[in-house]
JSON list of C-alpha atoms in Angstrom, two decimals:
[
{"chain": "A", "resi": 1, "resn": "UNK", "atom": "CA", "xyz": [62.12, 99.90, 85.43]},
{"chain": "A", "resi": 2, "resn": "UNK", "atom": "CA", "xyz": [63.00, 96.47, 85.97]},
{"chain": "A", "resi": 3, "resn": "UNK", "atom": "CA", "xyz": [66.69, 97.04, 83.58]},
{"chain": "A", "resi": 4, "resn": "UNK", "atom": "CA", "xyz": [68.16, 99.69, 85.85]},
{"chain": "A", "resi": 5, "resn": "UNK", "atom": "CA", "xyz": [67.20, 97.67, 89.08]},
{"chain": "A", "resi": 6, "resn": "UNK", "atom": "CA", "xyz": [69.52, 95.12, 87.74]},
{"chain": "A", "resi": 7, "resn": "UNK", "atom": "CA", "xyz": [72.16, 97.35, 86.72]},
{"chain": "A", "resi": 8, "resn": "UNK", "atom": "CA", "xyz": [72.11, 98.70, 89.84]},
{"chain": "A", "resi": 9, "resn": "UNK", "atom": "CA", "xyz": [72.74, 95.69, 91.97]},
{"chain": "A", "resi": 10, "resn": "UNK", "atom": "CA", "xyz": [75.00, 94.37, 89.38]},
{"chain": "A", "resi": 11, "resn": "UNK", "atom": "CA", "xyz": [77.06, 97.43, 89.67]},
{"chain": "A", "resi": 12, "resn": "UNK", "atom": "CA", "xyz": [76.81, 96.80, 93.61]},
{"chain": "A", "resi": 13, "resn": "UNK", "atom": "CA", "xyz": [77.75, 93.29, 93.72]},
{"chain": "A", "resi": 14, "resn": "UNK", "atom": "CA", "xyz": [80.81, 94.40, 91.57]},
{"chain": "A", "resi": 15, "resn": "UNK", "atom": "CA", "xyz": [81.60, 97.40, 94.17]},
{"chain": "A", "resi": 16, "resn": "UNK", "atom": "CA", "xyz": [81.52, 95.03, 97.28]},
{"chain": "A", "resi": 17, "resn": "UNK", "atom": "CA", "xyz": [83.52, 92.19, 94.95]},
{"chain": "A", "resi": 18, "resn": "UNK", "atom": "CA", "xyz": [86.53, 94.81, 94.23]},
{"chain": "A", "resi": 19, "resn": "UNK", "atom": "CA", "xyz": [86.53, 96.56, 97.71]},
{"chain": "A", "resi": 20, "resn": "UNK", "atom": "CA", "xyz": [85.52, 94.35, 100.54]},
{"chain": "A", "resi": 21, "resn": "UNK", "atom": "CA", "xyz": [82.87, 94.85, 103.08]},
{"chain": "A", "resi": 22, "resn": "UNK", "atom": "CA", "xyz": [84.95, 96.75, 105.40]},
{"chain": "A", "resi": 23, "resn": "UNK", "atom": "CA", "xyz": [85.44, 99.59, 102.51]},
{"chain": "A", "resi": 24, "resn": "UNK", "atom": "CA", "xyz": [81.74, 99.91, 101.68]},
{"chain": "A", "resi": 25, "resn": "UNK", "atom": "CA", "xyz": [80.00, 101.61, 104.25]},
{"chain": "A", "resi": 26, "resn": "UNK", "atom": "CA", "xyz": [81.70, 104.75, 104.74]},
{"chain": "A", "resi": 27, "resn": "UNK", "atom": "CA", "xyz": [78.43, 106.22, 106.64]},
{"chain": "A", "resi": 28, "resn": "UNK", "atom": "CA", "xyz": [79.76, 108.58, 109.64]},
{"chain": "A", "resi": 29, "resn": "UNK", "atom": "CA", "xyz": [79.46, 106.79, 113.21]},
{"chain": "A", "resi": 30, "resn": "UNK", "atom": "CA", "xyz": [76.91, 108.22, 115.27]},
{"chain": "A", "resi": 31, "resn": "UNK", "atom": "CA", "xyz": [78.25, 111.51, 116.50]},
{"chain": "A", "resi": 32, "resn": "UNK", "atom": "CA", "xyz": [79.65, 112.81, 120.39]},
{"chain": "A", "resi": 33, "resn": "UNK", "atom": "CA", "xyz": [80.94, 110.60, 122.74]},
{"chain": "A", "resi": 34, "resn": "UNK", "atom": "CA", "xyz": [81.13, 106.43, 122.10]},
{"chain": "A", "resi": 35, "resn": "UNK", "atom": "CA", "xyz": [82.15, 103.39, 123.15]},
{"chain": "A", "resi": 36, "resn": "UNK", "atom": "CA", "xyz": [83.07, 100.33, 121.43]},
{"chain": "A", "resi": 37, "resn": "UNK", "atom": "CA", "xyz": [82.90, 96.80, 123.79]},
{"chain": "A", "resi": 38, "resn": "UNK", "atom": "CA", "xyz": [85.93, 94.98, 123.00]},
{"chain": "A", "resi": 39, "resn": "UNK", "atom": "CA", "xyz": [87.77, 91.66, 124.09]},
{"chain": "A", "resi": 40, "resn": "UNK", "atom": "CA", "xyz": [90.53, 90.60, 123.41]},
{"chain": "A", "resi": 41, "resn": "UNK", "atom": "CA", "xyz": [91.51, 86.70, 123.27]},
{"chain": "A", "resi": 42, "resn": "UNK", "atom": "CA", "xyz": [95.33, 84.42, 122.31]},
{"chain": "A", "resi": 43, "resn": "UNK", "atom": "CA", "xyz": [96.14, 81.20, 121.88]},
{"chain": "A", "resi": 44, "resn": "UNK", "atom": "CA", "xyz": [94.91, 78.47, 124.38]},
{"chain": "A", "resi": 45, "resn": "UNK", "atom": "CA", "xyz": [97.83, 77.11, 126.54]},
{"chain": "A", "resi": 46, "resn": "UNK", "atom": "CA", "xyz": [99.20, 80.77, 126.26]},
{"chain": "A", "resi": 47, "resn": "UNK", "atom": "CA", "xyz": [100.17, 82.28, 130.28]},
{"chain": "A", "resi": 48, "resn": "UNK", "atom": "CA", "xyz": [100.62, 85.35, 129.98]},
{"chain": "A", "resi": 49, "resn": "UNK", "atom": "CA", "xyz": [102.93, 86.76, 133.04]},
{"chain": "A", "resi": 50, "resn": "UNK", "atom": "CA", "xyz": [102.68, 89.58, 135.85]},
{"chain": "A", "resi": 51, "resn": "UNK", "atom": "CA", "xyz": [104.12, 92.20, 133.65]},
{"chain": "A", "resi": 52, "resn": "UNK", "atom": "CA", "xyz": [102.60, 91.49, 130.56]},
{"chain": "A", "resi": 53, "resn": "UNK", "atom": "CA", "xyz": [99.36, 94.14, 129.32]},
{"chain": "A", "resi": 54, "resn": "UNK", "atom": "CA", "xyz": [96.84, 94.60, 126.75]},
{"chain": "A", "resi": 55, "resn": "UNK", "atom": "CA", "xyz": [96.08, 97.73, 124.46]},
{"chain": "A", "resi": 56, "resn": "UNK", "atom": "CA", "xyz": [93.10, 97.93, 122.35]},
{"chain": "A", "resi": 57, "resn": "UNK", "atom": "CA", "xyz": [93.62, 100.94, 119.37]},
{"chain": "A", "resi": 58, "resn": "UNK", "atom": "CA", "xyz": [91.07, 102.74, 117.53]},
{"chain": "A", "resi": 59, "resn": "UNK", "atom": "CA", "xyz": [92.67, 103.72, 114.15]},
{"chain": "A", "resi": 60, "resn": "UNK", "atom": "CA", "xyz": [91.20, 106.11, 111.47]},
{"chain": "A", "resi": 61, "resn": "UNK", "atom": "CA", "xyz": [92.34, 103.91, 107.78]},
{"chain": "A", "resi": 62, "resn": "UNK", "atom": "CA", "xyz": [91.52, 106.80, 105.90]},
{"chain": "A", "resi": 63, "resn": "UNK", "atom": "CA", "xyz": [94.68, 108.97, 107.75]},
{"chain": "A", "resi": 64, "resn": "UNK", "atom": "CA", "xyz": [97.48, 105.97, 107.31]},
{"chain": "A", "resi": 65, "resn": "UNK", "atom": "CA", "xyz": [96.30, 104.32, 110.90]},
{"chain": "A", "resi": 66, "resn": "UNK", "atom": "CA", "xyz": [95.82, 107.39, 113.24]},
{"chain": "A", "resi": 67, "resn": "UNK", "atom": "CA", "xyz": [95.39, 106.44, 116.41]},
{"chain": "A", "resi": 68, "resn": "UNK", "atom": "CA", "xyz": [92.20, 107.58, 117.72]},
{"chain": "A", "resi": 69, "resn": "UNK", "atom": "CA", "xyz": [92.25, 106.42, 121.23]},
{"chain": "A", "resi": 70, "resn": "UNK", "atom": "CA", "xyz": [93.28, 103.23, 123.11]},
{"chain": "A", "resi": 71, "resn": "UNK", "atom": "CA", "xyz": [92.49, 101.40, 126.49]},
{"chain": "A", "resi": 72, "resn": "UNK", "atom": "CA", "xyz": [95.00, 98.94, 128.20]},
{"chain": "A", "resi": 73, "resn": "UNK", "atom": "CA", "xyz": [94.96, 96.53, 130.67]},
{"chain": "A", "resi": 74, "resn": "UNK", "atom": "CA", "xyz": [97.88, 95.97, 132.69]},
{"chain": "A", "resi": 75, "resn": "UNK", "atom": "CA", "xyz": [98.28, 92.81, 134.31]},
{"chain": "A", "resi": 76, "resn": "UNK", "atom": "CA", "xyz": [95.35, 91.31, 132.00]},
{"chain": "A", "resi": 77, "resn": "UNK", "atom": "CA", "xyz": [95.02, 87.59, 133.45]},
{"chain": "A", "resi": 78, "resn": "UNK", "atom": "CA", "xyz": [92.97, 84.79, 131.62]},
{"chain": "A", "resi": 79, "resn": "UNK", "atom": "CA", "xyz": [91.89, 85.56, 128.27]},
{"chain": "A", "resi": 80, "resn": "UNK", "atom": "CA", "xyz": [89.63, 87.00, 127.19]},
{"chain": "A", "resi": 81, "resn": "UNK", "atom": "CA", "xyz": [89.97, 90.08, 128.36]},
{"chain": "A", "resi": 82, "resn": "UNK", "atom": "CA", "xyz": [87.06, 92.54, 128.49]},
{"chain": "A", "resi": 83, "resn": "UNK", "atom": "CA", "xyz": [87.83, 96.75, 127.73]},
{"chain": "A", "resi": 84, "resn": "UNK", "atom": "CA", "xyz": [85.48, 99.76, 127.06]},
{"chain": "A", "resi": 85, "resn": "UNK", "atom": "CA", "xyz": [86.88, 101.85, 124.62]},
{"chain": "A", "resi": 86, "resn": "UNK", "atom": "CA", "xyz": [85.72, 105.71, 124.62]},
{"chain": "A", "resi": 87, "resn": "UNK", "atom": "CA", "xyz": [85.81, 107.54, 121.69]},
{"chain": "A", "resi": 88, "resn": "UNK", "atom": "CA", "xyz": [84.48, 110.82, 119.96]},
{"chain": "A", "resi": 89, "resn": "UNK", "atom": "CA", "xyz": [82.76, 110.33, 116.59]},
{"chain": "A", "resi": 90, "resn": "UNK", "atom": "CA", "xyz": [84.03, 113.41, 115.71]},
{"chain": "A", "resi": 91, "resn": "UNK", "atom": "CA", "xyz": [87.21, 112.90, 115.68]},
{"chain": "A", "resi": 92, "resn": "UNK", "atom": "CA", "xyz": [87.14, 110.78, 112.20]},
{"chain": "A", "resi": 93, "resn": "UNK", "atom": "CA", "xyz": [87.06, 112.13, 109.24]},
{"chain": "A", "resi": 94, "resn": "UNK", "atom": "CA", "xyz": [85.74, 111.34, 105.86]},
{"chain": "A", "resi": 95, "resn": "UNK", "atom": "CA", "xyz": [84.87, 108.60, 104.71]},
{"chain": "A", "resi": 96, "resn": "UNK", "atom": "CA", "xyz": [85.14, 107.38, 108.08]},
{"chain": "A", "resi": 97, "resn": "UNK", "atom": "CA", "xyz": [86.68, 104.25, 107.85]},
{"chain": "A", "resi": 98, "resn": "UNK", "atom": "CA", "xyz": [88.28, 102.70, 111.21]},
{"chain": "A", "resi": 99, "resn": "UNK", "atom": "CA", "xyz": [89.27, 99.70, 112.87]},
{"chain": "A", "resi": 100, "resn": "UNK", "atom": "CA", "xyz": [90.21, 98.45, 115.82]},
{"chain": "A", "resi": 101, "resn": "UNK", "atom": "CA", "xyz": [93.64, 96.41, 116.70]},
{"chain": "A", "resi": 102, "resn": "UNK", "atom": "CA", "xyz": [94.80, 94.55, 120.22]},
{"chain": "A", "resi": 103, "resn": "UNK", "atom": "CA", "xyz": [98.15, 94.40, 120.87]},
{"chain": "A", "resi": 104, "resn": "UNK", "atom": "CA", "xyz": [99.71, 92.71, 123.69]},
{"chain": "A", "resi": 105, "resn": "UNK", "atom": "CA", "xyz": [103.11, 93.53, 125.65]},
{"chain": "A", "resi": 106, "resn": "UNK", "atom": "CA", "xyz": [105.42, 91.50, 127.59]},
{"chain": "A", "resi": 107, "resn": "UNK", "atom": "CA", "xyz": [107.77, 93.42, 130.11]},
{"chain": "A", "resi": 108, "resn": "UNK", "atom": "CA", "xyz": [107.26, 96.91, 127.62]},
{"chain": "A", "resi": 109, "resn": "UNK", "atom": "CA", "xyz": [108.37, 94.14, 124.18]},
{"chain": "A", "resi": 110, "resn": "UNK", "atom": "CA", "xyz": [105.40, 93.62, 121.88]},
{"chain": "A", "resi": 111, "resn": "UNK", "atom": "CA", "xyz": [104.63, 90.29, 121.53]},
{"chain": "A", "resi": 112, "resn": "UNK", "atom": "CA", "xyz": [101.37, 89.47, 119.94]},
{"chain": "A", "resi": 113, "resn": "UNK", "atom": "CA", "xyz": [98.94, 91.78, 117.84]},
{"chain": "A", "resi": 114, "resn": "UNK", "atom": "CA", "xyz": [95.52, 91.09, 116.09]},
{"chain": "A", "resi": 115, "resn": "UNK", "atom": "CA", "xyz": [95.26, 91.05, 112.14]},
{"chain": "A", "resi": 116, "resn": "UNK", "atom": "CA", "xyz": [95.38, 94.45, 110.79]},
{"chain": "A", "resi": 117, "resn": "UNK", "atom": "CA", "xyz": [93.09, 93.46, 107.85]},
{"chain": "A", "resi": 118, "resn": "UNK", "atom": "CA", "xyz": [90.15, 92.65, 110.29]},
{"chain": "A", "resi": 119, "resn": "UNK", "atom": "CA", "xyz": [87.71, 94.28, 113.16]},
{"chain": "A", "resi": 120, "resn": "UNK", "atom": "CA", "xyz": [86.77, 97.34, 110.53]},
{"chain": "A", "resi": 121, "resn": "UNK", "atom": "CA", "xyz": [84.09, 99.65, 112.94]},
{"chain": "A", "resi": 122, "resn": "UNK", "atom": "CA", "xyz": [80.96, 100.41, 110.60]},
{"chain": "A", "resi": 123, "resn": "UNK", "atom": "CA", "xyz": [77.83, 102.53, 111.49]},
{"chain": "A", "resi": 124, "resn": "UNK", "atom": "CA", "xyz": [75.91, 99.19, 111.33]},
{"chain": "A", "resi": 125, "resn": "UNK", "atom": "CA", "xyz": [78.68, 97.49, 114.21]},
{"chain": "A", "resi": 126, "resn": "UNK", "atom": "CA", "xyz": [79.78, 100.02, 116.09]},
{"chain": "A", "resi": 127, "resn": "UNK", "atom": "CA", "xyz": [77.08, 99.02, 118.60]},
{"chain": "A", "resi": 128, "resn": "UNK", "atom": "CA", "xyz": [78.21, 95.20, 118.94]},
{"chain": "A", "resi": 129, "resn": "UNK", "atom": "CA", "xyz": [80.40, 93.27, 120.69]},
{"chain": "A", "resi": 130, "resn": "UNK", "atom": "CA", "xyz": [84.05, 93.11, 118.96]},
{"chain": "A", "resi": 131, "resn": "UNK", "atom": "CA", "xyz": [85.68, 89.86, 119.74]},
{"chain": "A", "resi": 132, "resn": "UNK", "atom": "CA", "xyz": [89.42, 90.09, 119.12]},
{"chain": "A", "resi": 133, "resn": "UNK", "atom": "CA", "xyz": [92.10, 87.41, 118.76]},
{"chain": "A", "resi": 134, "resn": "UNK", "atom": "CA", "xyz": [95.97, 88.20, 118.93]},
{"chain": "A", "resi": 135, "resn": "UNK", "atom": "CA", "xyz": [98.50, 85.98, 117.28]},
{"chain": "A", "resi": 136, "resn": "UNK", "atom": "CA", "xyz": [102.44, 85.80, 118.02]},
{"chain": "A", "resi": 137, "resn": "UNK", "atom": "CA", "xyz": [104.03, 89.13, 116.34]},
{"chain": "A", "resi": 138, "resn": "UNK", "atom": "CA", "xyz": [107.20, 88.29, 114.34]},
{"chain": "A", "resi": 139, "resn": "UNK", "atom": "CA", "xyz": [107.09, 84.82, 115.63]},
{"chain": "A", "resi": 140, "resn": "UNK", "atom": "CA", "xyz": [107.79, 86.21, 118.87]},
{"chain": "A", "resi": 141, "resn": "UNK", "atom": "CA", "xyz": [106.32, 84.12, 122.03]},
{"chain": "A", "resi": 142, "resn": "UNK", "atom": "CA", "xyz": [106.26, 85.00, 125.62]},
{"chain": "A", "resi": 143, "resn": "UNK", "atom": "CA", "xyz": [109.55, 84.28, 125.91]},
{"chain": "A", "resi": 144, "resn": "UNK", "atom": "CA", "xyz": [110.93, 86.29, 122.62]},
{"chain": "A", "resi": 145, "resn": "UNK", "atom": "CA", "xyz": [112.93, 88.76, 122.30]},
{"chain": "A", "resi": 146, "resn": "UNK", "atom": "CA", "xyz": [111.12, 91.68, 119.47]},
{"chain": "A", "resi": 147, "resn": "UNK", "atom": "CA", "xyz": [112.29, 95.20, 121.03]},
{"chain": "A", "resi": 148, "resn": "UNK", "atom": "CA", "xyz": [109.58, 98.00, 120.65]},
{"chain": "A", "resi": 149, "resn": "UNK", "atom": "CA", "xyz": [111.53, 100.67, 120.91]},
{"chain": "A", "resi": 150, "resn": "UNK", "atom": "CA", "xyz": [115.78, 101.57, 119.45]},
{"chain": "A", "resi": 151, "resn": "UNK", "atom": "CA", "xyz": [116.52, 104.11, 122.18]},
{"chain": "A", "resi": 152, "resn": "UNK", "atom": "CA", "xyz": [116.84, 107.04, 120.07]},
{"chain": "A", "resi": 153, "resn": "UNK", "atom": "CA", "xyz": [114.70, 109.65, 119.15]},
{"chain": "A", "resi": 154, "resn": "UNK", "atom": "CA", "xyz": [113.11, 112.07, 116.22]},
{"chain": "A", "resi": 155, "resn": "UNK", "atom": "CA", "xyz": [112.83, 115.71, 116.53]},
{"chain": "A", "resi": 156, "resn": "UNK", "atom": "CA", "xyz": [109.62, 117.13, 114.78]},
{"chain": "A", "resi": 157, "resn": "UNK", "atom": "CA", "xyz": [110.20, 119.57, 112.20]},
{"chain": "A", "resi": 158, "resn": "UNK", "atom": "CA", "xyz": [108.42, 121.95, 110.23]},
{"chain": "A", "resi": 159, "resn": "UNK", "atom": "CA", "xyz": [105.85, 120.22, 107.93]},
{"chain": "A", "resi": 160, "resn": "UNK", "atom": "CA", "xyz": [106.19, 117.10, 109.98]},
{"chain": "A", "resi": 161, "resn": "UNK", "atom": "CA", "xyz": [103.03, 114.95, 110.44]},
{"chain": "A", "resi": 162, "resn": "UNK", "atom": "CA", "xyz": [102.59, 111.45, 112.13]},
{"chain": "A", "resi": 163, "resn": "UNK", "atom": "CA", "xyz": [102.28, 109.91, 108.87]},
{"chain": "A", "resi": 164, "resn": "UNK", "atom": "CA", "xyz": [104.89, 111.65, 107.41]},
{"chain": "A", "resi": 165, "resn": "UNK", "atom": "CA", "xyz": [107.26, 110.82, 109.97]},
{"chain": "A", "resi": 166, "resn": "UNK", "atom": "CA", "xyz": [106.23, 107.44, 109.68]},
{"chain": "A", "resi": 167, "resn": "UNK", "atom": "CA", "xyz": [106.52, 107.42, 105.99]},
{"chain": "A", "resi": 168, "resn": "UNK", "atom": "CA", "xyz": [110.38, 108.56, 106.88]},
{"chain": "A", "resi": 169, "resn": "UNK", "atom": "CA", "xyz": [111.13, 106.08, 109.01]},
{"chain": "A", "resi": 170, "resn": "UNK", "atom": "CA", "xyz": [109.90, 102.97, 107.25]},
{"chain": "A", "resi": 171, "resn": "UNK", "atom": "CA", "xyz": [107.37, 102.24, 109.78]},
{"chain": "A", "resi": 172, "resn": "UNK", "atom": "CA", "xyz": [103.56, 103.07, 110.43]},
{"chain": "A", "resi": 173, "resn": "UNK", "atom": "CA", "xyz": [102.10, 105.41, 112.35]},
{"chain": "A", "resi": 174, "resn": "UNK", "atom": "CA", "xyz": [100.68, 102.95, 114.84]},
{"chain": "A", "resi": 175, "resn": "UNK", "atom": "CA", "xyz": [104.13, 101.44, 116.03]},
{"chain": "A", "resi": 176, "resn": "UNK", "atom": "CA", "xyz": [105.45, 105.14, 116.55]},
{"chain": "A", "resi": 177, "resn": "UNK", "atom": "CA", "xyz": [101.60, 105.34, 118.42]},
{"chain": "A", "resi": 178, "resn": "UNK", "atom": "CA", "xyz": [102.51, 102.45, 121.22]},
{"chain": "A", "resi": 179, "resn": "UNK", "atom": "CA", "xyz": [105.94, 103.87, 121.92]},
{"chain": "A", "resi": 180, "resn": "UNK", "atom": "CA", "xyz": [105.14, 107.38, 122.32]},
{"chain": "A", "resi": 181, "resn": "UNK", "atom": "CA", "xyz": [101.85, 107.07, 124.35]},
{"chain": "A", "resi": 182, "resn": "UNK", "atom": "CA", "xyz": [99.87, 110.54, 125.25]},
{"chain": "A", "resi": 183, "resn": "UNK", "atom": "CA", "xyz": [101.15, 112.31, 122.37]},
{"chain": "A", "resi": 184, "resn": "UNK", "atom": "CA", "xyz": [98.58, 113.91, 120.24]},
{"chain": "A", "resi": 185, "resn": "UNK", "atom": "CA", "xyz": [99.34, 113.44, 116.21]},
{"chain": "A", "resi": 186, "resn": "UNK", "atom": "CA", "xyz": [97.27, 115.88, 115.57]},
{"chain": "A", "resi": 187, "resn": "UNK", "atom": "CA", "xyz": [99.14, 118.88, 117.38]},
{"chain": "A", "resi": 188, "resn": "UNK", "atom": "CA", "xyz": [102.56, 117.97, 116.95]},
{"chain": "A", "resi": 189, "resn": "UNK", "atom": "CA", "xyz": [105.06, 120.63, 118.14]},
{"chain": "A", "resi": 190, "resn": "UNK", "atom": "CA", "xyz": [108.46, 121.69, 116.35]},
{"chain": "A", "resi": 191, "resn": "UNK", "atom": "CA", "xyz": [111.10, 120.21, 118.45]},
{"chain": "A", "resi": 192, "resn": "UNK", "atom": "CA", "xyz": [108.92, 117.64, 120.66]},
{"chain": "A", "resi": 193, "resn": "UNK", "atom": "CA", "xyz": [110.85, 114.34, 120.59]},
{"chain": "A", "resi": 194, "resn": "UNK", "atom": "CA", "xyz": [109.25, 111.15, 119.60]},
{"chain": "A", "resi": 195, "resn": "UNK", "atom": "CA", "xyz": [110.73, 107.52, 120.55]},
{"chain": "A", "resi": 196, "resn": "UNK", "atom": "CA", "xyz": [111.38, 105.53, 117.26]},
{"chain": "A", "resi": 197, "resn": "UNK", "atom": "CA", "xyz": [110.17, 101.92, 117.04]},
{"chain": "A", "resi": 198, "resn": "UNK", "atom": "CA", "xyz": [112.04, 98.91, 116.65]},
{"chain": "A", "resi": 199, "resn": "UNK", "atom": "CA", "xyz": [111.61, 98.32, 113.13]},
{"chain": "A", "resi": 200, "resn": "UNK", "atom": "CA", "xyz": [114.04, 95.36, 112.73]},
{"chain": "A", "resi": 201, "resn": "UNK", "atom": "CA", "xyz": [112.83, 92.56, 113.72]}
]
């Protein structure tokens, strides 16, 4: 008994070693309606001005970064700053891997954003506290210049999907996410028009 024990945890240390926590437990989230407590924090010394706000995401991994829901804040003042995030457990779908990602605007221009290989929601912390921290996008500060959006737009097609669209425009799903807020991705409708992000910068 005591030589498959061993294999067994040998063969688990070797699964958490090649994926990472945040890939392991792919348990579903408790089901109906949740919320997640989030803040979100930046840099000490860091003012952030009138027209500056905050957006927490929910994003499902396992469908390229579908946006589940957000919440902003809009003006935010001092960090951190505190936001209830509502979701529906329902909503993601096997093997329910999410995360969560803060991004922070600056007169409509993204300026900072949290690291997208961190915050990963599990069963066993989707009841705690997230705590987190945004860090200059692109090198872009308060007073940068990083354009969200190019002014034109994309015309859904036939076939299209958010992550296909995406995966056409050399961008993720997310970006197209801030700069077309209220649109569902999963119900997209042949000839709605989507803004296209500012992928150059």
């Amino acid at each position: 008994m005591k030589i498959p024990r061993l294999l067994s945890a040998t063969l688990s240390a070797g699964l958490l070693a090649l994926t990472g926590c945040q890939y392991v437990d792919t348990t579903p989230l408790a089901t109906g309606n949740q919320v997640l407590n989030v803040t979100v924090g930046w840099s000490d010394g860091v003012t952030l001005p009138a027209d500056a706000s905050v957006t927490v995401l929910l994003l499902d991994v396992a469908r390229d970064d579908l946006p589940l829901t957000s919440q902003s804040v809009a003006p935010p003042g001092a960090a951190p700053v505190a936001l209830q995030l509502d979701y529906k457990a329902e909503d993601i779908q096997p093997p329910h891997r999410t995360r969560l990602e803060a991004r922070v605007s600056v007169g409509g221009k993204l300026r900072f954003v949290s690291n997208r290989q961190k915050n990963f929601v599990t069963s066993a912390n989707a009841a705690m506290p997230f705590a987190l921290v945004v860090e200059p996008f692109g090198g872009a500060t308060p007073s940068g210049t990083t354009t969200p959006t190019t002014g034109e737009t994309y015309v859904v097609k036939a076939g299209d999907t958010g992550a296909s669209i995406a995966q056409q425009l050399g961008t993720r799903l997310v970006n197209l996410a801030l700069v077309n807020p209220g649109v569902d991705w999963t119900k997209l409708k042949i000839g709605q028009k989507l803004n296209l992000p500012d992928v150059s910068k």
